Amino acid sequence: MERRLMRRQSARRCCSYNTLKAWLPILSWLPKYNLKWLKMDVLAGLTVGLTTVPQALAYAEVAGLPVQFGLYSAFMGGFIYTFLGTSKDVTLGPTAIMSLLCSSVVGGEPHRAVLLSLLCGLIQAVMALLRLGFLLDFISFPVIKGFTCAAAVTIGFGQVKNILGIQGVPQQFFLEVYYTFHKIPEARIGDVVLGLICLALLVTLMFMKSSLTSDSDSTCSMYARKVVWAVATMRNAAVVIAASLIAFSWETYGNHVFTITGKTTRGLPPFRPPPTSDTTANGTVISFGEIVEDFGGGLAVIPFMGLLESIAIAKAFASQNDYRIDANQELLAIGVTNIMGSFVSAYPVTGSFGRTAVNSQTGVCTPAGGVVTSVIVLLSLAFLMPAFYYIPKASLAAVIICAVAPMVDYRVVAKMWRIRKLDLLPFFVTFLMSFWEVQYGIVGGIAVSGALLLYSMARPQIEVTDHGVLVMELSSGLTFPATEYLSHTIHTRALQVSPPRSVVLDCSHVSVIDYTVISELRDLLRQFKLREVHLIFAGLQPSILKVLLAADLEGLRHNHSVDEALQMESRNLLDD
């Protein structure tokens, strides 16, 4: 008896520990942590940290926020994801797409951006707890590609004004294009030259890195390859530091040649609850409800896109490095990151493809590498903020343009044309509408993609062959949208001809059926009986047969296969 009690208690403890491990994935790898893993995680964390700092500053510009908010948003993810994340490679932080979405919703107002982070985090965490990750499956690949291509064009062109050093350009894309070209005569020579040099250096270093990975038979020494790889990997930091030194040297002599970032708030952000109201310049208080109303559709789009981007990245690197992730746990990690980030003045974040790739290539072993990255960001906030004063905006613009350029995947259009031309419709709807308003592009693309999906459900393929008896083969499940189409096909091909004809309905591919279909089948069986012909069901799966028998359909005939049904109907015709 005592042994049984001990076994039960042991089983309960084991079950409780497994449940805890499911919610805290750190428990699955922390007991096995060793010195080798620590060395690789520190190296990867340092490398990613030096990439994160300049990118975070640049993405804050895209979000229309002061540059320090990029760093405020870049460190919480590393700490939270270490405890809750299931991918060793993913790094959470500001990204180009989330920054663009944030800009379109909050209009460059920091208080609203912080509140948006809290609300997005709550939505994402609730989705994780309710296991609603499957909703992301309804956002099709053409919609995602259309959005990312449009976002890359919008973000990239939005930085042209910083390369040119011109001011007073509106945020709306079409107006931005017009005023950018209109104000070209106002361009500052210093910004143009510096911006183009930064772009050239970044592109050169990027190609050098790709040539190293592709040319394994290179004659250069291993040491030289490592040096080039290290410089190319940290190219963003190297270019921004070099540009800042150049700007500092000119500013020291009183020559204001470049447009620089200017004054930034020093030190770490205070830990405090995000604001739930706002006050305008004239003293009018805007309530929480009014702010949420202003967010509009962005409050649905941003959490979904954040989840979609991060989980797609996690799945890609899990497949590449041969491990598995838990999608719902990833939702929870992102949600908690955004909730906690709102307490340190962060705007919404998600997984970064570029920084995750650097993390993976550097050989990170566990999510603990994110802690090192976060420490680098915190040290930058604590000690380097005065130096950020001299960062030229043209250099940050070059960093952003090079980061988003690979997102413009023009080859995907040709692929969709070859595979399924109809997929180009949601792609172009999303792509074009995103230039008008980012949220409208995503919602429009999802609507068109959903309409195509519903159309395929309402108009399933029905292959009709004549064997003396009509055989109609259904290609998919039977649900209520397809009821009218199936009934119309049967009436026009079998019941309204003279003489009426029997039909064998091949249901071997049908795995779903609903009440509306049952009601229509009952009416069809009655119509066949009135005309003294037969409707025979063949190839029914056990679950479908069980439903049909439970419905007690009068005159129901069924056979195991189409051949049996044809033989039986042939005998009936001979008997008649």
XYZ file of C-alpha atoms in Angstrom:
576
model
C 0.000 0.000 0.000
C 2.779 2.376 0.976
C 4.624 1.586 -2.242
C 1.539 2.467 -4.289
C 1.187 5.777 -2.470
C 4.871 6.522 -3.060
C 4.501 5.698 -6.768
C 1.459 7.973 -7.072
C 3.229 10.818 -5.293
C 6.287 10.321 -7.513
C 4.091 10.314 -10.645
C 2.362 13.514 -9.501
C 5.687 15.232 -8.842
C 6.951 14.128 -12.265
C 3.758 15.387 -13.931
C 4.006 18.718 -12.083
C 7.652 19.121 -13.103
C 6.856 18.362 -16.765
C 4.046 20.923 -16.674
C 6.425 23.484 -15.160
C 8.998 22.694 -17.868
C 6.347 23.261 -20.541
C 5.669 26.750 -19.164
C 9.339 27.489 -18.322
C 11.497 25.933 -21.091
C 14.652 27.182 -19.327
C 14.285 24.172 -16.990
C 14.899 21.812 -19.916
C 18.383 23.154 -20.748
C 19.654 24.944 -17.619
C 20.531 21.729 -15.674
C 22.751 20.678 -18.625
C 24.441 24.073 -19.029
C 28.256 23.914 -19.283
C 31.316 26.079 -19.848
C 31.436 25.445 -23.611
C 27.860 26.652 -23.999
C 28.659 29.705 -21.879
C 31.589 30.690 -24.140
C 29.503 30.360 -27.315
C 26.523 32.207 -25.804
C 28.730 35.102 -24.652
C 30.362 35.363 -28.105
C 26.980 35.270 -29.884
C 25.449 37.722 -27.396
C 28.281 40.227 -27.885
C 28.062 39.952 -31.671
C 24.285 40.371 -31.721
C 24.534 43.198 -29.178
C 26.828 45.193 -31.447
C 24.317 44.655 -34.259
C 21.305 45.469 -32.092
C 22.394 48.891 -30.805
C 22.694 50.695 -34.174
C 19.629 48.902 -35.564
C 17.521 49.818 -32.520
C 18.492 53.476 -32.914
C 17.621 53.344 -36.606
C 14.285 51.561 -36.142
C 13.182 54.153 -33.588
C 13.500 56.661 -36.453
C 11.221 54.460 -38.570
C 8.689 54.367 -35.706
C 8.839 58.162 -35.551
C 10.107 58.061 -31.946
C 13.207 59.527 -30.256
C 16.171 57.203 -30.807
C 16.449 56.138 -27.153
C 13.083 54.359 -27.449
C 14.708 51.880 -29.832
C 17.136 50.904 -27.073
C 14.365 50.878 -24.441
C 12.643 48.281 -26.641
C 15.742 46.170 -27.273
C 16.722 44.727 -23.891
C 13.622 43.257 -22.206
C 13.213 40.534 -24.849
C 16.595 38.973 -24.084
C 15.756 38.454 -20.411
C 12.171 37.246 -20.877
C 12.913 34.960 -23.837
C 15.669 33.194 -21.883
C 13.016 31.906 -19.481
C 10.056 31.428 -21.804
C 11.440 30.887 -25.331
C 11.763 27.520 -27.068
C 14.226 28.534 -29.819
C 17.916 28.911 -29.095
C 18.369 31.295 -32.020
C 15.524 33.839 -31.884
C 16.261 37.375 -30.657
C 13.376 39.683 -29.774
C 13.549 43.421 -30.295
C 12.599 46.282 -32.607
C 12.185 45.372 -36.273
C 11.566 47.367 -39.434
C 8.027 46.039 -39.960
C 6.873 46.510 -36.360
C 8.380 50.009 -36.349
C 6.477 50.901 -39.516
C 3.222 49.530 -38.090
C 3.801 51.382 -34.834
C 4.428 54.632 -36.704
C 1.201 54.254 -38.666
C -0.837 53.724 -35.472
C 0.691 56.051 -32.858
C 1.921 58.823 -35.157
C 5.230 59.312 -33.348
C 3.722 59.809 -29.869
C 5.919 57.938 -27.304
C 3.225 57.579 -24.597
C 0.849 55.927 -27.040
C 3.600 53.646 -28.372
C 4.259 52.389 -24.830
C 0.544 51.794 -24.165
C 0.302 50.012 -27.527
C 3.059 47.639 -26.369
C 1.062 46.769 -23.233
C -2.167 46.125 -25.140
C -0.402 44.074 -27.845
C 1.314 42.011 -25.165
C -1.972 41.315 -23.380
C -3.641 40.224 -26.638
C -0.699 37.959 -27.507
C -0.509 36.412 -24.023
C -4.273 35.713 -23.972
C -3.989 34.096 -27.418
C -1.208 31.871 -26.079
C -3.164 30.854 -22.982
C -6.269 30.065 -25.075
C -4.162 28.180 -27.646
C -5.303 30.447 -30.479
C -2.082 30.264 -32.471
C -3.951 28.433 -35.251
C -5.567 31.773 -36.234
C -2.244 32.758 -37.792
C -2.751 29.977 -40.344
C -5.455 32.095 -41.995
C -2.881 34.686 -43.097
C -1.689 33.287 -46.420
C 1.820 33.432 -47.848
C 0.868 35.851 -50.688
C -0.539 38.286 -48.095
C 2.635 38.081 -46.013
C 4.862 38.553 -49.049
C 2.773 41.422 -50.395
C 2.973 43.185 -47.042
C 6.710 42.654 -46.495
C 7.550 43.861 -50.016
C 5.398 46.990 -49.586
C 6.819 47.574 -46.092
C 10.377 47.325 -47.424
C 9.645 49.865 -50.179
C 7.875 52.207 -47.732
C 10.600 51.988 -45.089
C 13.451 52.207 -47.581
C 12.067 55.186 -49.456
C 11.195 56.829 -46.141
C 14.919 57.009 -45.385
C 15.829 58.758 -48.637
C 14.981 62.114 -47.011
C 17.582 61.399 -44.296
C 20.181 60.470 -46.917
C 19.452 63.798 -48.636
C 19.264 65.716 -45.356
C 15.951 67.392 -46.175
C 13.274 68.400 -43.646
C 9.499 68.848 -43.625
C 8.574 65.698 -45.564
C 5.144 64.162 -44.618
C 4.846 60.554 -43.420
C 2.068 59.466 -45.817
C 3.760 57.472 -48.583
C 2.448 59.212 -51.708
C 2.991 62.670 -50.226
C 6.407 61.520 -49.046
C 7.369 60.525 -52.596
C 6.162 63.855 -54.013
C 7.851 66.087 -51.416
C 11.107 64.099 -51.447
C 11.556 64.743 -55.173
C 10.188 68.276 -54.856
C 12.786 69.170 -52.196
C 15.837 67.594 -53.852
C 17.303 71.082 -54.521
C 17.380 71.549 -50.712
C 19.579 68.458 -50.213
C 22.660 68.881 -47.987
C 25.864 67.854 -49.728
C 27.428 66.517 -46.509
C 24.512 64.193 -45.763
C 24.339 62.965 -49.359
C 28.048 62.139 -49.543
C 28.143 60.511 -46.102
C 24.937 58.554 -46.740
C 26.150 57.188 -50.076
C 29.534 56.233 -48.594
C 27.800 54.411 -45.716
C 25.547 52.590 -48.183
C 28.530 51.581 -50.330
C 30.453 50.294 -47.301
C 27.490 48.302 -45.960
C 26.780 46.705 -49.338
C 30.471 45.895 -49.854
C 30.795 44.282 -46.416
C 27.567 42.345 -46.971
C 28.863 40.918 -50.264
C 32.232 40.119 -48.660
C 30.460 38.102 -45.963
C 28.313 36.216 -48.478
C 31.379 35.450 -50.619
C 33.124 34.003 -47.556
C 30.260 31.595 -46.872
C 29.920 30.571 -50.527
C 33.624 30.328 -51.426
C 34.903 27.556 -49.166
C 38.000 26.968 -51.365
C 39.315 30.499 -50.913
C 43.106 30.774 -50.674
C 43.055 33.430 -47.931
C 44.118 32.312 -44.447
C 41.639 31.195 -41.816
C 42.623 34.149 -39.608
C 41.921 36.641 -42.411
C 38.568 34.996 -43.084
C 37.605 35.285 -39.410
C 38.595 38.967 -39.314
C 36.614 39.759 -42.459
C 33.629 37.759 -41.145
C 33.712 39.592 -37.800
C 33.913 43.043 -39.416
C 31.209 42.175 -41.950
C 28.919 40.779 -39.249
C 29.288 43.925 -37.130
C 29.174 46.204 -40.171
C 26.257 48.271 -38.857
C 28.085 49.181 -35.657
C 31.369 49.793 -37.526
C 29.778 52.135 -40.077
C 27.745 54.074 -37.478
C 30.795 54.499 -35.205
C 32.969 55.674 -38.115
C 30.281 58.105 -39.311
C 29.835 59.430 -35.751
C 33.584 60.086 -35.423
C 33.550 62.002 -38.710
C 30.536 64.053 -37.586
C 32.119 64.692 -34.181
C 35.339 65.955 -35.784
C 33.418 68.431 -37.986
C 31.162 69.570 -35.131
C 34.190 70.170 -32.890
C 35.443 72.807 -35.325
C 31.988 74.400 -35.542
C 31.167 73.061 -39.019
C 27.543 71.758 -39.090
C 27.974 69.673 -42.207
C 25.724 66.735 -41.237
C 22.223 66.318 -39.823
C 22.901 64.591 -36.504
C 20.629 62.766 -34.072
C 20.963 65.485 -31.451
C 20.098 65.450 -27.779
C 18.889 62.156 -26.307
C 17.645 61.240 -22.836
C 20.498 59.850 -20.760
C 20.436 56.777 -18.527
C 18.177 53.783 -18.064
C 14.415 54.162 -18.463
C 12.408 54.286 -15.210
C 10.421 51.159 -14.334
C 6.801 52.365 -14.135
C 3.355 51.374 -15.393
C 2.571 52.579 -18.924
C 0.348 55.670 -19.162
C -3.361 54.948 -19.643
C -4.264 58.504 -20.677
C -2.643 61.326 -22.628
C -2.622 65.105 -22.481
C -2.490 67.331 -25.553
C -0.438 70.510 -25.857
C -3.433 72.656 -24.907
C -4.090 70.610 -21.736
C -6.952 68.413 -22.995
C -6.928 64.992 -21.335
C -7.481 62.047 -23.693
C -8.961 59.036 -21.902
C -7.902 55.408 -22.231
C -11.014 54.562 -24.257
C -10.370 57.376 -26.718
C -6.767 56.255 -27.220
C -7.843 52.652 -27.860
C -10.457 53.944 -30.307
C -7.735 55.915 -32.112
C -5.627 52.755 -32.396
C -8.464 51.215 -34.432
C -7.571 48.203 -36.566
C -3.911 48.545 -35.646
C -4.705 46.935 -32.311
C -5.601 43.741 -34.188
C -3.010 43.936 -36.960
C 0.118 44.636 -34.875
C -0.217 41.680 -32.424
C -0.932 39.291 -35.303
C 1.942 40.518 -37.457
C 4.305 40.404 -34.479
C 3.358 36.801 -33.776
C 3.494 35.835 -37.443
C 6.939 37.333 -37.987
C 8.475 35.805 -34.862
C 7.001 32.314 -35.251
C 7.964 32.161 -38.935
C 11.556 33.004 -37.961
C 11.573 30.489 -35.089
C 10.244 27.698 -37.336
C 12.767 28.474 -40.081
C 15.779 28.278 -37.752
C 14.378 25.290 -35.837
C 14.169 23.407 -39.142
C 17.641 24.571 -40.162
C 19.270 23.571 -36.843
C 17.208 20.402 -36.250
C 15.093 21.138 -33.185
C 11.425 21.843 -32.522
C 9.604 24.844 -31.114
C 6.262 25.230 -29.320
C 4.286 27.881 -31.226
C 1.939 28.682 -28.332
C 4.883 29.030 -25.945
C 6.475 31.434 -28.438
C 3.249 33.482 -28.371
C 3.486 33.630 -24.591
C 7.142 34.728 -24.697
C 6.391 37.573 -27.118
C 3.301 38.608 -25.165
C 5.092 38.740 -21.812
C 8.003 40.605 -23.432
C 5.671 43.305 -24.745
C 3.822 43.536 -21.413
C 7.020 43.895 -19.381
C 8.574 46.113 -22.061
C 5.751 48.627 -21.624
C 6.988 49.171 -18.040
C 10.354 50.377 -19.392
C 8.955 52.619 -22.164
C 9.288 50.071 -25.002
C 7.164 49.958 -28.117
C 5.944 46.597 -29.582
C 8.698 44.144 -30.553
C 8.953 40.774 -32.259
C 11.600 38.381 -33.591
C 14.257 39.878 -35.856
C 15.313 37.779 -38.853
C 18.648 39.566 -39.380
C 19.770 39.423 -35.753
C 18.498 35.835 -35.377
C 20.609 34.852 -38.404
C 23.696 36.477 -36.821
C 22.919 34.668 -33.549
C 22.680 31.310 -35.297
C 25.787 31.824 -37.459
C 27.866 32.796 -34.413
C 27.049 29.437 -32.829
C 24.698 30.311 -29.970
C 23.832 27.258 -27.860
C 20.918 28.442 -25.687
C 18.570 31.429 -25.337
C 20.950 32.728 -22.642
C 22.855 34.542 -25.411
C 19.993 37.051 -25.313
C 20.958 38.032 -21.763
C 24.405 39.142 -22.984
C 22.789 41.129 -25.822
C 20.460 42.827 -23.322
C 23.384 43.721 -21.061
C 25.165 45.365 -24.031
C 22.037 47.463 -24.703
C 21.727 48.440 -21.026
C 25.408 49.456 -20.903
C 24.857 51.580 -24.019
C 21.916 53.297 -22.336
C 23.827 53.850 -19.126
C 27.109 55.147 -20.535
C 26.979 55.847 -24.288
C 23.914 58.060 -24.713
C 26.015 61.301 -24.895
C 27.967 59.780 -27.806
C 24.717 59.094 -29.697
C 24.270 62.864 -30.001
C 26.758 62.853 -32.908
C 25.317 59.939 -34.889
C 24.481 61.262 -38.382
C 20.938 60.482 -39.498
C 22.297 59.600 -42.938
C 24.287 56.692 -41.447
C 21.210 55.331 -39.628
C 19.241 55.685 -42.878
C 21.881 53.628 -44.689
C 21.622 50.910 -42.011
C 17.829 50.759 -42.419
C 17.914 50.686 -46.236
C 20.404 47.804 -46.249
C 18.353 45.947 -43.625
C 15.061 46.121 -45.554
C 16.377 45.749 -49.118
C 16.451 41.888 -48.996
C 12.749 41.925 -48.038
C 11.823 43.023 -51.595
C 11.464 39.541 -53.085
C 10.539 40.188 -56.736
C 11.177 36.528 -57.657
C 8.112 35.439 -55.669
C 5.838 36.987 -58.329
C 7.223 34.681 -61.012
C 6.885 31.670 -58.696
C 3.235 32.417 -57.924
C 2.550 32.942 -61.637
C 3.944 29.473 -62.383
C 2.264 27.670 -59.473
C -1.144 29.367 -59.054
C -1.885 32.636 -60.805
C -4.863 33.389 -58.561
C -2.462 33.856 -55.598
C -1.231 37.042 -57.269
C -4.586 38.686 -56.488
C -4.189 38.829 -52.655
C -0.480 39.581 -53.160
C -1.095 42.696 -55.260
C -4.101 43.833 -53.203
C -1.948 43.713 -50.065
C 1.048 45.267 -51.802
C -0.824 48.208 -53.332
C -3.166 48.942 -50.407
C -0.229 48.956 -47.975
C 1.064 52.127 -49.637
C -2.233 53.806 -48.778
C -2.380 52.547 -45.175
C -0.429 49.596 -43.802
C -3.340 48.146 -41.797
C -5.684 48.418 -44.787
C -3.212 46.478 -46.906
C -3.077 43.554 -44.488
C -6.838 43.521 -43.845
C -7.579 43.842 -47.580
C -5.206 41.013 -48.441
C -6.666 38.737 -45.758
C -10.195 39.553 -46.991
C -9.335 38.677 -50.613
C -7.449 35.561 -49.545
C -10.400 34.527 -47.351
C -12.841 35.137 -50.215
C -10.779 32.849 -52.470
C -10.732 30.206 -49.739
C -14.502 30.450 -49.253
C -15.047 30.313 -53.027
C -13.083 27.064 -53.241
C -15.264 25.664 -50.433
C -18.469 26.842 -52.137
C -17.398 25.530 -55.551
C -15.647 22.199 -54.936
C -14.367 20.331 -57.952
C -16.904 17.738 -59.120
C -15.616 15.381 -61.805
C -18.491 13.828 -63.793
C -18.003 10.651 -65.844
C -20.589 8.568 -67.739
C -20.600 4.790 -67.268
C -24.204 4.347 -68.332
C -24.774 5.712 -64.852
C -23.378 9.149 -63.986
C -20.464 9.044 -61.517
C -19.779 12.320 -59.686
C -16.484 12.409 -57.787
C -16.242 15.029 -55.034
C -12.733 16.398 -54.468
C -13.145 17.634 -50.875
C -15.381 17.834 -47.806
C -19.044 18.755 -48.051
C -19.977 21.789 -45.986
C -22.890 24.208 -46.243
C -21.280 26.674 -48.745
C -21.064 23.831 -51.302
C -24.664 22.648 -50.854
C -26.291 24.780 -53.546
C -23.537 24.061 -56.098
C -23.768 20.277 -55.547
C -27.567 20.368 -55.805
C -27.425 22.476 -58.975
C -24.919 20.102 -60.611
C -26.991 17.024 -59.804
C -30.238 18.629 -61.007
C -28.806 19.872 -64.321
C -26.855 16.701 -65.145
C -29.254 14.021 -63.859
C -32.729 15.104 -62.772
C -33.646 17.723 -65.399
C -32.595 15.631 -68.422
C -34.939 13.286 -70.231
C -35.026 10.550 -69.175
C -33.715 11.215 -65.607
C -30.527 9.373 -64.731
C -29.215 7.599 -61.660
C -26.108 9.023 -59.979
C -23.281 7.383 -58.061
C -21.780 9.950 -55.696
C -18.113 9.069 -55.080
C -17.457 10.324 -51.529
C -14.044 8.708 -51.012
C -12.433 12.156 -50.522
C -15.186 13.507 -48.268
C -14.137 13.677 -44.618
C -16.485 16.456 -43.391
C -20.245 16.859 -43.691
C -22.691 19.142 -41.859
C -26.405 19.502 -41.095
C -27.153 21.797 -44.061
C -25.758 19.188 -46.457
C -27.787 16.442 -44.775
C -30.966 18.496 -45.271
C -30.163 18.997 -48.961
C -29.362 15.293 -49.430
C -32.729 14.403 -47.885
C -34.435 16.598 -50.499
C -32.317 15.158 -53.323
C -33.179 11.577 -52.317
C -36.864 12.534 -52.408
C -36.421 14.054 -55.907
C -34.675 10.906 -57.167
C -37.430 8.699 -55.730
C -40.149 10.769 -57.456
C -38.366 10.266 -60.804
C -37.786 6.542 -60.101
C -34.004 6.774 -60.346
C -31.364 6.302 -57.673
C -28.776 8.362 -55.810
C -26.100 5.975 -54.532
C -23.274 6.904 -52.150
C -19.945 5.104 -52.688
C -16.622 5.097 -50.863
C -18.049 6.564 -47.653
C -15.618 6.882 -44.774
C -16.884 5.263 -41.535
C -17.392 8.611 -39.806
C -19.462 9.980 -42.724
C -21.493 6.775 -43.022
C -22.259 6.964 -39.305
C -23.587 10.534 -39.720
C -25.756 9.583 -42.722
C -27.241 6.579 -40.906
C -27.907 8.698 -37.813
C -29.772 11.211 -40.010
C -32.213 8.423 -40.977
C -32.343 9.428 -44.648
C -35.201 7.746 -46.495
C -34.039 5.782 -49.538
C -30.336 5.937 -48.577
C -28.189 3.550 -50.645
C -24.477 3.087 -50.132
C -21.683 0.808 -51.346
C -18.068 0.282 -50.406
C -16.771 1.334 -53.826
C -17.824 2.993 -57.066
C -17.400 -0.308 -58.973
C -19.832 -2.094 -56.620
C -22.330 0.739 -57.002
C -22.075 0.583 -60.827
C -22.525 -3.203 -60.847
C -25.577 -2.948 -58.595
C -27.152 -0.185 -60.676
C -26.421 -2.104 -63.896
C -28.271 -5.133 -62.479
C -31.187 -2.883 -61.495
C -31.359 -1.475 -65.038
C -31.368 -5.007 -66.510
C -34.076 -6.095 -64.100
C -36.171 -3.068 -65.089
